[in-house]
Coordinates of C-alpha atoms in Angstrom, one line a residue:
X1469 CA 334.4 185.6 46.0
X1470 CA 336.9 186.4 43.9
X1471 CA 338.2 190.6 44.6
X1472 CA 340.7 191.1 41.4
X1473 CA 340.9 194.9 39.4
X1474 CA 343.4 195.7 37.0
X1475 CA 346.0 198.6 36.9
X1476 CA 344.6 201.2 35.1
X1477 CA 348.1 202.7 34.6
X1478 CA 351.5 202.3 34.6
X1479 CA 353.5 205.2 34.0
X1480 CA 353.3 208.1 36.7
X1481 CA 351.0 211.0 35.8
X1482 CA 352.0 214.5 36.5
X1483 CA 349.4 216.6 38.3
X1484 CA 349.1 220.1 38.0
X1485 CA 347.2 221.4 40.9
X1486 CA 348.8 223.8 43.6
X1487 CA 348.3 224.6 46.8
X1488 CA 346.5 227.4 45.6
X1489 CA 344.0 225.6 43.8
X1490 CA 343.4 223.0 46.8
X1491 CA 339.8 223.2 47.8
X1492 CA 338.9 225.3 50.9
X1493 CA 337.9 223.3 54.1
X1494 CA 336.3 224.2 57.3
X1495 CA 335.5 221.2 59.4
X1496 CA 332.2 221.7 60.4
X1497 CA 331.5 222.7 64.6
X1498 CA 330.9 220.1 66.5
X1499 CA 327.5 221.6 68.8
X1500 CA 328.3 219.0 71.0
X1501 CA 328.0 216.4 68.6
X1502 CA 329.4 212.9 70.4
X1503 CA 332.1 211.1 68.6
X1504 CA 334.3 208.1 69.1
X1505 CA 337.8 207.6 68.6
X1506 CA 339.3 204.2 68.7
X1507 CA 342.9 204.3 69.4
X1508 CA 343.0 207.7 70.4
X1509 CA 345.9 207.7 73.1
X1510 CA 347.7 207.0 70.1
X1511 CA 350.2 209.1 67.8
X1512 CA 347.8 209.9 64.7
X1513 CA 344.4 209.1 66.8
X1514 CA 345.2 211.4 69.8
X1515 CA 346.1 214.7 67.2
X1516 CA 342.4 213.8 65.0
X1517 CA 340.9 213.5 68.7
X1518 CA 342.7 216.9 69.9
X1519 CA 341.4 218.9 66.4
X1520 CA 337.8 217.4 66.7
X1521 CA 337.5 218.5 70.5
X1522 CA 338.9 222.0 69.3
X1523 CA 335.6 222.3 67.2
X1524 CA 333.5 221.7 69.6
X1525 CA 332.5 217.7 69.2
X1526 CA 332.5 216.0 72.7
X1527 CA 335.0 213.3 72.0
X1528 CA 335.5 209.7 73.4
X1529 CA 338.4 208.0 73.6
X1530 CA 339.2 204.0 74.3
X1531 CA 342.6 203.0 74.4
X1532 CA 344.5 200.1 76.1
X1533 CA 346.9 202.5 77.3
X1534 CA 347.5 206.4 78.0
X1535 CA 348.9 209.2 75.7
X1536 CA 352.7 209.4 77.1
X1537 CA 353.0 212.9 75.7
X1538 CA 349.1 214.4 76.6
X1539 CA 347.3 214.7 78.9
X1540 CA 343.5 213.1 78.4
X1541 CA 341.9 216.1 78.6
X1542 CA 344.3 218.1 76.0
X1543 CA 342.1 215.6 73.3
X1544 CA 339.4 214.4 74.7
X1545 CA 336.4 215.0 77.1
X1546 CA 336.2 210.9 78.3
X1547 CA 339.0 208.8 78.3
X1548 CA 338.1 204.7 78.5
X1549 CA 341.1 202.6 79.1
X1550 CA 339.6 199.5 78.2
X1551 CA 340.4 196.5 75.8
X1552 CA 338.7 197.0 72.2
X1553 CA 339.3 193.1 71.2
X1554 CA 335.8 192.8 73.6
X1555 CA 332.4 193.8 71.5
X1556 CA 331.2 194.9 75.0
X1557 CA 333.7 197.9 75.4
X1558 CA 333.9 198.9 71.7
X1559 CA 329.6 199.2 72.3
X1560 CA 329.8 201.1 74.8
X1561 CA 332.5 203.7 73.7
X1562 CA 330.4 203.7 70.7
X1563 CA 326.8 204.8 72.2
X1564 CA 325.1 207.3 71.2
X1565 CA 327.8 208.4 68.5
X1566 CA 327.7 210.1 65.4
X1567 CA 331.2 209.2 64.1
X1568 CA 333.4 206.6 65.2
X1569 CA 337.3 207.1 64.0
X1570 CA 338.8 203.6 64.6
X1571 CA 342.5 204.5 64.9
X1572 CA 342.9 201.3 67.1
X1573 CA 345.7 199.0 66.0
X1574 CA 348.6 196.6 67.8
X1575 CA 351.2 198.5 65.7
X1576 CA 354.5 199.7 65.1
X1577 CA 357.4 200.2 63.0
X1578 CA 359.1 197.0 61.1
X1579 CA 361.1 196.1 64.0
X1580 CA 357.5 195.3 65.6
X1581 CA 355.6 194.2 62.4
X1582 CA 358.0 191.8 61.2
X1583 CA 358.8 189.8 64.4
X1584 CA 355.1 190.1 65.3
X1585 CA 352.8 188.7 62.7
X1586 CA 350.7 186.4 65.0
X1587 CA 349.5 188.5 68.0
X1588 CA 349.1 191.1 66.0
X1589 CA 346.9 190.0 63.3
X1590 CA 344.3 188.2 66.3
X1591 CA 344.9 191.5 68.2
X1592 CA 343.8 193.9 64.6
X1593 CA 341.1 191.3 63.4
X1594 CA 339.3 191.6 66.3
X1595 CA 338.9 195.1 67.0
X1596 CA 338.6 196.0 63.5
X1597 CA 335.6 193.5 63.5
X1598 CA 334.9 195.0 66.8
X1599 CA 334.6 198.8 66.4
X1600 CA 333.0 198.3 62.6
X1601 CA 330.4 196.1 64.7
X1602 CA 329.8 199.0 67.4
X1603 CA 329.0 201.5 65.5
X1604 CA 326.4 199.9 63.4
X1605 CA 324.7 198.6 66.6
X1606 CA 325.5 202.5 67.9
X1607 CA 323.8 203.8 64.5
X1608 CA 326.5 205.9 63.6
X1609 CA 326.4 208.2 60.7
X1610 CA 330.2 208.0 59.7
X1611 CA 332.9 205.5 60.3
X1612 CA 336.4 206.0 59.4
X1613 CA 339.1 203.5 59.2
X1614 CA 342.5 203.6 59.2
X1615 CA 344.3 201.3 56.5
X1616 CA 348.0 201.1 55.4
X1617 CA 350.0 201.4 52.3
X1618 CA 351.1 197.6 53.6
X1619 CA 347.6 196.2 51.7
X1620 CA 349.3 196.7 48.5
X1621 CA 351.4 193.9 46.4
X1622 CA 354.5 193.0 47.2
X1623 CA 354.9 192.6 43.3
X1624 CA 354.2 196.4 42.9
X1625 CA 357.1 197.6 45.6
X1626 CA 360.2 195.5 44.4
X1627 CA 361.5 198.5 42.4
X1628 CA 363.5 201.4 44.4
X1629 CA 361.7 203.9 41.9
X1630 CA 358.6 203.3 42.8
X1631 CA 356.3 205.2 40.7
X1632 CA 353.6 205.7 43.0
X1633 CA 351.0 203.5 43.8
X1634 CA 347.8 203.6 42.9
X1635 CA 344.7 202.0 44.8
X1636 CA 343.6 199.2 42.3
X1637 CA 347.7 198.0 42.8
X1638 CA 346.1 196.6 46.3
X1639 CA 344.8 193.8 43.9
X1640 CA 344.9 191.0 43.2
X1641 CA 346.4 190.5 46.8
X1642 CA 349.7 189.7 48.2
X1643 CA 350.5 192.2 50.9
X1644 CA 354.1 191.7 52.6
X1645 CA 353.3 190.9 55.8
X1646 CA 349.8 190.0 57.9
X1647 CA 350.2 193.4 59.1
X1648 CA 348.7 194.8 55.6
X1649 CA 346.9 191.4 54.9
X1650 CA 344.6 192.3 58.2
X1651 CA 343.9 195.9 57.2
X1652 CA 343.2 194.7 53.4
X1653 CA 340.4 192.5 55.1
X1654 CA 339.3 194.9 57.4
X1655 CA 338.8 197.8 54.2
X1656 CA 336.6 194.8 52.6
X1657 CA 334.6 194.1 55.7
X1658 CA 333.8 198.0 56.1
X1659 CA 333.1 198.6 52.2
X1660 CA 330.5 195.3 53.1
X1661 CA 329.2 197.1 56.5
X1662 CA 328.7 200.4 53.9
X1663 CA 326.8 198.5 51.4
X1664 CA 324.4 196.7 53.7
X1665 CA 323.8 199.2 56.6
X1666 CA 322.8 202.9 56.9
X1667 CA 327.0 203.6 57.7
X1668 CA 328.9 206.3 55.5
X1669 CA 332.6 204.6 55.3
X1670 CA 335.2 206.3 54.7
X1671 CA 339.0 204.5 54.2
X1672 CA 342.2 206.3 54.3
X1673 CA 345.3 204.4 53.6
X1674 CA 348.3 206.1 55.6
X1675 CA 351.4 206.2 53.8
X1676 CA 353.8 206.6 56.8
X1677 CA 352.7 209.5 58.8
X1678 CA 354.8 211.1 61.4
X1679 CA 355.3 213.6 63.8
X1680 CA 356.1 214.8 67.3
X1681 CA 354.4 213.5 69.8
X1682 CA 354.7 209.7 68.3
X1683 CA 356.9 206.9 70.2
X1684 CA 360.7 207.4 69.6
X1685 CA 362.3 204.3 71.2
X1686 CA 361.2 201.2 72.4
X1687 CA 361.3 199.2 69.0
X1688 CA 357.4 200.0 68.3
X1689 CA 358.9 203.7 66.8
X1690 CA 358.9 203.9 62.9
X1691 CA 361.8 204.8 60.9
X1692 CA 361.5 208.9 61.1
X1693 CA 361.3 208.6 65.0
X1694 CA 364.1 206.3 64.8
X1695 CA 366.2 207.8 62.3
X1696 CA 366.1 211.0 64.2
X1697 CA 367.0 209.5 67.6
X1698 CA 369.5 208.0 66.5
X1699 CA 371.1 211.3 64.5
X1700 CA 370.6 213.3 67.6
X1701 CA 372.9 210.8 69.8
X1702 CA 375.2 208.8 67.4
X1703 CA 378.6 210.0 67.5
X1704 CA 380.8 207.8 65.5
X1705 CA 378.4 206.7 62.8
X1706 CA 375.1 206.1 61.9
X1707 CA 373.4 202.8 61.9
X1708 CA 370.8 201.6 59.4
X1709 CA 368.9 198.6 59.1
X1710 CA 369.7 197.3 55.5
X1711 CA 371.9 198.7 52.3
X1712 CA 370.0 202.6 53.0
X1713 CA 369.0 201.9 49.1
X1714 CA 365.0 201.0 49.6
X1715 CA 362.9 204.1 49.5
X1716 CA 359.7 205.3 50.9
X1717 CA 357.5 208.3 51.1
X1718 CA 356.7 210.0 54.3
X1719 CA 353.2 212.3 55.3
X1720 CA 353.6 214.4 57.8
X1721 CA 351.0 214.1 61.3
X1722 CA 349.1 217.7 60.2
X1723 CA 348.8 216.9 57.0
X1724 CA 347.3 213.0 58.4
X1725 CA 344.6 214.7 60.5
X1726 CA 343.5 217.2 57.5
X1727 CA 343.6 214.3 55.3
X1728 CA 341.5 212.2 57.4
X1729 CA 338.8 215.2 58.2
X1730 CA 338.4 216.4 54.7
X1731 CA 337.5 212.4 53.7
X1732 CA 335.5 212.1 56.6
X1733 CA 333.1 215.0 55.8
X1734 CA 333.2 214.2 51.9
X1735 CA 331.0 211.9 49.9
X1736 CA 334.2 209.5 48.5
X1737 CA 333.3 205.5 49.7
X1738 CA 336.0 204.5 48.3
X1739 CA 339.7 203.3 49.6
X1740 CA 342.2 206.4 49.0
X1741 CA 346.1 206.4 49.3
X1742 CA 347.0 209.3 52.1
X1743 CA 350.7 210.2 51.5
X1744 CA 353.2 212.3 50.1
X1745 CA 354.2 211.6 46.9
X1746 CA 358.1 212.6 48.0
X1747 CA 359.8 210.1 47.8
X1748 CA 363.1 209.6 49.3
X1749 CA 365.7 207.0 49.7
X1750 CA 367.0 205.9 53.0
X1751 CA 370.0 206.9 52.8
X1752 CA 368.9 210.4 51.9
X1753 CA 366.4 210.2 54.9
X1754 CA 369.1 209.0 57.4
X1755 CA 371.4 212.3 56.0
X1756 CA 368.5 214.8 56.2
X1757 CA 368.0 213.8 60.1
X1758 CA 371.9 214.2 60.4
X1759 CA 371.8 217.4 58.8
X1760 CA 369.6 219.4 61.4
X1761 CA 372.9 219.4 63.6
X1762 CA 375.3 220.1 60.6
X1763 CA 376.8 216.2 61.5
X1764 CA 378.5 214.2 58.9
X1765 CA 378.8 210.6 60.2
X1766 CA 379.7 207.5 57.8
X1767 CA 376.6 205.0 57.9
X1768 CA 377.2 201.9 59.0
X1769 CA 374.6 199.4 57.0
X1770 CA 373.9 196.6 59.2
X1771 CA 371.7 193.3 59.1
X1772 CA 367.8 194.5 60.0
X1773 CA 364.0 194.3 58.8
X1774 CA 364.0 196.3 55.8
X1775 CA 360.5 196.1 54.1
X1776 CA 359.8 196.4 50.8
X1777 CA 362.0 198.1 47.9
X1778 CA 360.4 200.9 46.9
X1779 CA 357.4 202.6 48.0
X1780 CA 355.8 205.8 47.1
X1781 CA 352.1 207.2 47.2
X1782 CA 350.4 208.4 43.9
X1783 CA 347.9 211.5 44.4
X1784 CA 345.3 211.0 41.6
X1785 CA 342.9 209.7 42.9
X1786 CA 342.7 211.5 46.2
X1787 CA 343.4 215.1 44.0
X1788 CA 340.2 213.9 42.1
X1789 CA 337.8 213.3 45.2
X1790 CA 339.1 215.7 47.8
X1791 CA 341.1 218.2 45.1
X1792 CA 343.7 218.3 48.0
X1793 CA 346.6 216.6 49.0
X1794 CA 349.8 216.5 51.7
X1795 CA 352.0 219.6 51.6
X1796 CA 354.7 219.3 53.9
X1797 CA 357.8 218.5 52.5
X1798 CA 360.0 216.2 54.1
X1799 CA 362.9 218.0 55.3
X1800 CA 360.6 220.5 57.0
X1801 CA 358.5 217.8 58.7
X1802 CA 361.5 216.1 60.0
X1803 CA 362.9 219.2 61.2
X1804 CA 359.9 219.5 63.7
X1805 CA 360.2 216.0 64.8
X1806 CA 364.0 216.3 65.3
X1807 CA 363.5 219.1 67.5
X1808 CA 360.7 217.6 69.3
X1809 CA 362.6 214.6 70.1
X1810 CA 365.5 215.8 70.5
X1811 CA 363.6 217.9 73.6
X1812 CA 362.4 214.3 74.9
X1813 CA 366.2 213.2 74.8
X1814 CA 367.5 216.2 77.3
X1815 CA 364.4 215.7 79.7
X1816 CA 365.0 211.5 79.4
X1817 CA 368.8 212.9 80.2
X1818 CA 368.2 215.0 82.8
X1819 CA 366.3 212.0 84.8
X1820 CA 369.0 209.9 84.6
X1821 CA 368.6 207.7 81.4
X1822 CA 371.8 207.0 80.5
X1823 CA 370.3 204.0 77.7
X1824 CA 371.8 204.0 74.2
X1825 CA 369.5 205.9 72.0
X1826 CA 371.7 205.4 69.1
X1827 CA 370.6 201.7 67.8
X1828 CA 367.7 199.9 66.7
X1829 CA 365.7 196.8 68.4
X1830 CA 363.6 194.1 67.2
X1831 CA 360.1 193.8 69.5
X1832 CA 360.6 189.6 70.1
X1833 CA 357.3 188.2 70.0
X1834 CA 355.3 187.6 73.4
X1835 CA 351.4 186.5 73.8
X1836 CA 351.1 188.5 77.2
X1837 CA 348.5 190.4 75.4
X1838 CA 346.8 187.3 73.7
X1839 CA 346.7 185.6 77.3
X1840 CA 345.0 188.9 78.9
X1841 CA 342.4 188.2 76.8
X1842 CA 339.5 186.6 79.2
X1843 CA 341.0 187.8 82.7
X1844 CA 339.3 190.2 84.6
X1845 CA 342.1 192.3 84.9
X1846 CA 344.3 192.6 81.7
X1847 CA 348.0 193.0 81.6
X1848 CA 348.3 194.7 78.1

């Protein structure tokens, strides 16, 4: 089968609605409703966890790991630390559930992504399959899947001034990396699961959301963690991966969870961009983090995974079905994760790390998790 729509577009559109006109949401009380989420130790499936358990919905969790920044019963009421890639664990997080959020991804920033193509697409694949699987046997009302702004084409994101991408620019296909080729599958399989079973899907495709709370080092962090981490503690200049000239739009982690809970509870089955349409270049980015601590350090550009060129969300079509969109802008957003992390640096301090927080790693492939796979005990 061949999947192919055209561009409807291709100049930008300016939209007039305002916050004020943005249509009023309640997210309706749980009662003790059951729901799953997939992924939810993690950064953006732990916060939609945490704000469905505030309203009352007895929340499930199944992770491979633990929150490092919650506790389990700050967002949910069972925590399963078990291995989605088996059917038999997604099923039985699953039972008995009225939505399943499947937040569950081997992820991370392009340091990961780039350097991690293999294990990660077998890793996605199969708990996307997985999870999609589970709640039809579970005969779930609502699933909700997590996509990217990596399904679209590369074609579409070699300009710095992007636009704004709209949701038909995912085709024909040629994401970047199999990061976004795995999660422009997965979209398909669920649109298939909504067409041929009793499942309302709704698919939200995250234009780089971020936060406090999310990882900050390690190499899996994205480039807001990153960018602020390394602000905080450089102290004779700034490194950044590539010439600071490729830009990108960033969607704050409140905006994310509202985003994600007004879709949920609406009646669009279609695929919709979730993102600010801000759009800043790196270089800006990397002087906004500075700027929090009034520092004025030279960048150094150096060698480093850059992605694509440009990159920006276009609100149309989620203005059209939801008649909202993100709000936060930028230099507020970052001002909260700056702080946050900047709190994580004086407690990581104050124990006795004495690592260098002001550079950048690429994650080197491994298949630990891809050999775990069929042992009793895993080592994920």
């Amino acid at each position: 089968i061949l999947f192919q729509l055209q561009r409807t577009t291709t100049t930008p559109t300016t939209y007039t609605l305002t916050m004020a006109d943005h249509k009023a949401f309640t997210l309706p009380p749980g009662d003790g409703a059951k729901v799953c989420v997939g992924g939810g130790a993690g950064f953006i499936g732990s916060h939609i966890a945490k704000r469905l358990k505030e309203n009352g919905y007895k929340v499930t969790v199944v992770d491979w790991k633990e929150n490092e920044f919650m506790k389990p019963d700050e967002f949910c009421d069972e925590f399963i630390l078990a291995d989605l890639r088996k059917l038999e664990v997604a099923v039985k997080a699953c039972k008995d559930c009225l939505q399943v959020y499947n937040l569950a991804a081997d992820m991370g920033g392009m340091g990961f992504i780039c350097s991690n193509e293999s294990v990660l697409s077998f890793n996605n694949t199969s708990i996307s399959m997985n999870m999609l699987e589970a709640a039809r046997r579970s005969k779930c009302r609502d699933f909700f899947y997590a996509s990217s702004a990596c399904v679209y084409n590369e074609a579409k994101q070699e300009d710095p001034n992007n636009p704004g991408l709209i949701e038909s620019d995912a085709w024909p296909a040629r994401p970047q990396d199999m990061y976004g080729l795995e999660k422009l599958y997965s979209e398909e399989m669920a649109l298939a699961y909504g067409r041929d079973f009793p499942l309302n899907v709704r698919i939200a495709r995250f234009h780089n959301i971020y936060g406090p709370r999310g990882t900050w080092k390690g190499g899996r962090e994205k480039a807001p963690a990153a960018f602020c981490r390394k602000a905080i503690t450089s102290k004779k200049e700034f490194e950044m991966w590539g010439d600071g000239k490729q830009t990108r739009s960033f969607t704050f982690i409140d905006d994310c969870v509202e985003g994600v809970l007004r879709l949920t509870f609406s009646d669009c089955d279609v695929p919709i961009n979730l993102g600010s349409t801000e759009m800043v270049s790196m270089n800006e980015f990397g002087r906004m983090a500075l700027s929090y601590d009034s520092k004025d350090l030279p960048i150094k550009h150096i060698d480093g995974p850059m992605g694509v060129r440009g990159r920006n969300s276009n609100s149309k079509l989620i203005l059209e079905k939801l008649e909202w969109e993100p709000t936060v802008k930028i230099i507020d957003g970052l001002r909260k994760t700056y702080m946050w992390i900047k709190g994580e640096i004086e407690r990581e301090r104050k124990d006795g790390n004495a690592a260098d927080f002001s550079t950048s790693e690429i994650v080197v492939q491994v298949d630990d998790s891809l050999m775990a796979l069929g042992n009793d005990e895993s080592t994920v």
